[in-house]
mmCIF file of C-alpha atoms in Angstrom:
data_model
loop_
_atom_site.group_PDB
_atom_site.id
_atom_site.type_symbol
_atom_site.label_atom_id
_atom_site.label_comp_id
_atom_site.label_asym_id
_atom_site.label_seq_id
_atom_site.Cartn_x
_atom_site.Cartn_y
_atom_site.Cartn_z
ATOM 1 C CA UNK U 857 -137.926 71.974 -86.868
ATOM 2 C CA UNK U 858 -139.275 74.326 -84.205
ATOM 3 C CA UNK U 859 -141.759 77.115 -84.828
ATOM 4 C CA UNK U 860 -140.373 80.638 -84.807
ATOM 5 C CA UNK U 861 -140.973 82.391 -81.518
ATOM 6 C CA UNK U 862 -142.605 85.788 -81.867
ATOM 7 C CA UNK U 863 -140.858 88.597 -80.081
ATOM 8 C CA UNK U 864 -142.982 89.735 -77.151
ATOM 9 C CA UNK U 865 -144.168 93.278 -76.519
ATOM 10 C CA UNK U 866 -141.659 93.889 -73.732
ATOM 11 C CA UNK U 867 -138.781 92.838 -75.998
ATOM 12 C CA UNK U 868 -140.087 95.085 -78.785
ATOM 13 C CA UNK U 869 -140.252 97.970 -76.316
ATOM 14 C CA UNK U 870 -136.722 97.309 -75.041
ATOM 15 C CA UNK U 871 -135.340 97.169 -78.599
ATOM 16 C CA UNK U 872 -137.172 100.325 -79.678
ATOM 17 C CA UNK U 873 -136.042 102.172 -76.552
ATOM 18 C CA UNK U 874 -132.410 101.100 -76.987
ATOM 19 C CA UNK U 875 -132.403 102.109 -80.656
ATOM 20 C CA UNK U 876 -134.028 105.457 -79.845
ATOM 21 C CA UNK U 877 -131.496 106.227 -77.115
ATOM 22 C CA UNK U 878 -128.595 105.286 -79.374
ATOM 23 C CA UNK U 879 -129.943 107.342 -82.258
ATOM 24 C CA UNK U 880 -130.519 110.388 -80.064
ATOM 25 C CA UNK U 881 -126.993 110.276 -78.652
ATOM 26 C CA UNK U 882 -125.354 109.597 -82.022
ATOM 27 C CA UNK U 883 -127.482 112.148 -83.906
ATOM 28 C CA UNK U 884 -126.089 115.068 -81.940
ATOM 29 C CA UNK U 885 -122.997 116.380 -83.667
ATOM 30 C CA UNK U 886 -121.167 119.638 -83.465
ATOM 31 C CA UNK U 887 -120.977 119.737 -87.263
ATOM 32 C CA UNK U 888 -124.746 119.601 -87.812
ATOM 33 C CA UNK U 889 -125.691 121.507 -84.673
ATOM 34 C CA UNK U 890 -127.750 124.166 -86.446
ATOM 35 C CA UNK U 891 -129.944 121.631 -88.232
ATOM 36 C CA UNK U 892 -133.093 119.949 -86.964
ATOM 37 C CA UNK U 893 -133.292 116.136 -87.093
ATOM 38 C CA UNK U 894 -135.660 116.428 -90.093
ATOM 39 C CA UNK U 895 -133.264 118.743 -91.935
ATOM 40 C CA UNK U 896 -130.370 116.375 -91.237
ATOM 41 C CA UNK U 897 -132.368 113.397 -92.471
ATOM 42 C CA UNK U 898 -133.369 115.181 -95.689
ATOM 43 C CA UNK U 899 -129.900 116.455 -96.507
ATOM 44 C CA UNK U 900 -128.309 113.057 -95.753
ATOM 45 C CA UNK U 901 -130.807 111.352 -98.074
ATOM 46 C CA UNK U 902 -130.031 113.856 -100.832
ATOM 47 C CA UNK U 903 -126.288 113.315 -100.376
ATOM 48 C CA UNK U 904 -126.769 109.536 -100.424
ATOM 49 C CA UNK U 905 -128.981 109.549 -103.528
ATOM 50 C CA UNK U 906 -127.165 112.361 -105.353
ATOM 51 C CA UNK U 907 -130.083 113.889 -107.208
ATOM 52 C CA UNK U 908 -133.737 113.229 -106.470
ATOM 53 C CA UNK U 909 -137.126 114.554 -107.519
ATOM 54 C CA UNK U 910 -138.944 116.490 -104.845
ATOM 55 C CA UNK U 911 -141.900 114.058 -104.929
ATOM 56 C CA UNK U 912 -139.556 111.071 -104.479
ATOM 57 C CA UNK U 913 -137.812 112.801 -101.594
ATOM 58 C CA UNK U 914 -141.165 113.552 -99.931
ATOM 59 C CA UNK U 915 -142.122 109.874 -100.199
ATOM 60 C CA UNK U 916 -138.707 108.722 -98.959
ATOM 61 C CA UNK U 917 -138.880 111.023 -95.945
ATOM 62 C CA UNK U 918 -142.592 110.603 -95.287
ATOM 63 C CA UNK U 919 -143.089 114.379 -95.373
ATOM 64 C CA UNK U 920 -145.894 116.371 -96.903
ATOM 65 C CA UNK U 921 -144.840 118.646 -99.778
ATOM 66 C CA UNK U 922 -145.317 121.864 -97.791
ATOM 67 C CA UNK U 923 -143.094 120.698 -94.944
ATOM 68 C CA UNK U 924 -140.485 119.365 -97.363
ATOM 69 C CA UNK U 925 -140.503 122.658 -99.264
ATOM 70 C CA UNK U 926 -139.701 124.512 -96.032
ATOM 71 C CA UNK U 927 -136.908 122.079 -95.183
ATOM 72 C CA UNK U 928 -135.419 122.388 -98.686
ATOM 73 C CA UNK U 929 -135.556 126.190 -98.436
ATOM 74 C CA UNK U 930 -133.559 126.132 -95.189
ATOM 75 C CA UNK U 931 -131.037 123.649 -96.582
ATOM 76 C CA UNK U 932 -130.656 125.699 -99.773
ATOM 77 C CA UNK U 933 -130.167 128.880 -97.733
ATOM 78 C CA UNK U 934 -127.378 127.122 -95.846
ATOM 79 C CA UNK U 935 -125.776 126.020 -99.115
ATOM 80 C CA UNK U 936 -126.345 122.292 -98.579
ATOM 81 C CA UNK U 937 -128.749 121.574 -101.445
ATOM 82 C CA UNK U 938 -129.824 123.225 -104.650
ATOM 83 C CA UNK U 939 -133.004 122.953 -106.662
ATOM 84 C CA UNK U 940 -132.474 122.193 -110.368
ATOM 85 C CA UNK U 941 -134.786 121.584 -113.289
ATOM 86 C CA UNK U 942 -135.357 117.920 -114.113
ATOM 87 C CA UNK U 943 -134.068 117.481 -117.667
ATOM 88 C CA UNK U 944 -136.514 114.596 -118.261
ATOM 89 C CA UNK U 945 -139.547 116.574 -117.078
ATOM 90 C CA UNK U 946 -138.990 120.314 -117.120
ATOM 91 C CA UNK U 947 -142.073 120.815 -114.924
ATOM 92 C CA UNK U 948 -140.460 118.869 -112.085
ATOM 93 C CA UNK U 949 -137.655 119.961 -109.795
ATOM 94 C CA UNK U 950 -134.784 117.867 -108.564
ATOM 95 C CA UNK U 951 -132.791 118.423 -105.411
ATOM 96 C CA UNK U 952 -129.032 117.963 -105.516
ATOM 97 C CA UNK U 953 -126.463 117.957 -102.739
ATOM 98 C CA UNK U 954 -123.738 120.560 -102.866
ATOM 99 C CA UNK U 955 -120.061 119.910 -102.149
ATOM 100 C CA UNK U 956 -120.652 121.604 -98.775
ATOM 101 C CA UNK U 957 -123.288 118.969 -97.973
ATOM 102 C CA UNK U 958 -120.914 116.143 -98.827
ATOM 103 C CA UNK U 959 -118.222 117.694 -96.604
ATOM 104 C CA UNK U 960 -120.702 118.147 -93.761
ATOM 105 C CA UNK U 961 -121.821 114.513 -94.052
ATOM 106 C CA UNK U 962 -118.180 113.378 -93.778
ATOM 107 C CA UNK U 963 -117.630 115.549 -90.686
ATOM 108 C CA UNK U 964 -120.829 114.252 -89.077
ATOM 109 C CA UNK U 965 -119.867 110.651 -89.799
ATOM 110 C CA UNK U 966 -116.416 111.190 -88.290
ATOM 111 C CA UNK U 967 -117.916 112.785 -85.173
ATOM 112 C CA UNK U 968 -120.485 110.017 -84.742
ATOM 113 C CA UNK U 969 -117.874 107.296 -85.206
ATOM 114 C CA UNK U 970 -115.512 109.056 -82.801
ATOM 115 C CA UNK U 971 -118.318 109.067 -80.233
ATOM 116 C CA UNK U 972 -119.227 105.411 -80.690
ATOM 117 C CA UNK U 973 -115.872 103.689 -81.235
ATOM 118 C CA UNK U 974 -114.306 104.142 -77.786
ATOM 119 C CA UNK U 975 -117.545 103.120 -76.069
ATOM 120 C CA UNK U 976 -117.785 99.988 -78.220
ATOM 121 C CA UNK U 977 -114.156 99.163 -77.474
ATOM 122 C CA UNK U 978 -114.867 99.504 -73.744
ATOM 123 C CA UNK U 979 -117.539 96.802 -73.902
ATOM 124 C CA UNK U 980 -116.642 93.249 -72.990
ATOM 125 C CA UNK U 981 -115.536 91.201 -76.005
ATOM 126 C CA UNK U 982 -118.663 89.025 -75.769
ATOM 127 C CA UNK U 983 -120.925 92.097 -76.101
ATOM 128 C CA UNK U 984 -118.916 93.500 -79.025
ATOM 129 C CA UNK U 985 -119.131 90.146 -80.811
ATOM 130 C CA UNK U 986 -122.899 89.994 -80.179
ATOM 131 C CA UNK U 987 -123.346 93.475 -81.661
ATOM 132 C CA UNK U 988 -121.282 92.584 -84.737
ATOM 133 C CA UNK U 989 -123.263 89.357 -85.177
ATOM 134 C CA UNK U 990 -126.529 91.348 -84.939
ATOM 135 C CA UNK U 991 -125.530 93.831 -87.678
ATOM 136 C CA UNK U 992 -127.124 91.930 -90.604
ATOM 137 C CA UNK U 993 -130.419 91.623 -88.733
ATOM 138 C CA UNK U 994 -130.364 95.300 -87.710
ATOM 139 C CA UNK U 995 -129.579 96.357 -91.297
ATOM 140 C CA UNK U 996 -132.480 94.250 -92.583
ATOM 141 C CA UNK U 997 -134.773 95.720 -89.922
ATOM 142 C CA UNK U 998 -133.774 99.265 -90.921
ATOM 143 C CA UNK U 999 -134.434 98.515 -94.590
ATOM 144 C CA UNK U 1000 -137.832 96.969 -93.873
ATOM 145 C CA UNK U 1001 -138.827 99.982 -91.773
ATOM 146 C CA UNK U 1002 -137.643 102.347 -94.509
ATOM 147 C CA UNK U 1003 -139.850 100.605 -97.069
ATOM 148 C CA UNK U 1004 -142.889 100.525 -94.799
ATOM 149 C CA UNK U 1005 -145.456 103.255 -95.501
ATOM 150 C CA UNK U 1006 -145.729 105.936 -92.852
ATOM 151 C CA UNK U 1007 -148.697 105.485 -90.544
#
């Protein structure tokens, strides 16, 4: 059994750069054009979770409470989230996604998929197969990074 080879710094840099470029190009959507990347991230987390305490959302996003409060205010003003009283702890607030937020998420997903699909289909079969085979590892990497405390 051979020892696992550590990924070298150049490979880490190439992977990070590729992921960053992909994310930047896929993040831009007509549907969410008025929102900052932070606002998009917050509203997508709220849609995904459904209802979340403000403190949990701050931890999930790695944002300080003041910054998160500003983001929530903008999203609420745009009708994407609403602040509600937590029935288990009336001192705490929860953030919930509105139907408008769920519709916007669907539109953004459609736009992002419509951007990516034809480019993927234009790749050679070998490259498409390699990307599909890498999906479990990329999903695990994303989950590990999500769980890692912000530095």
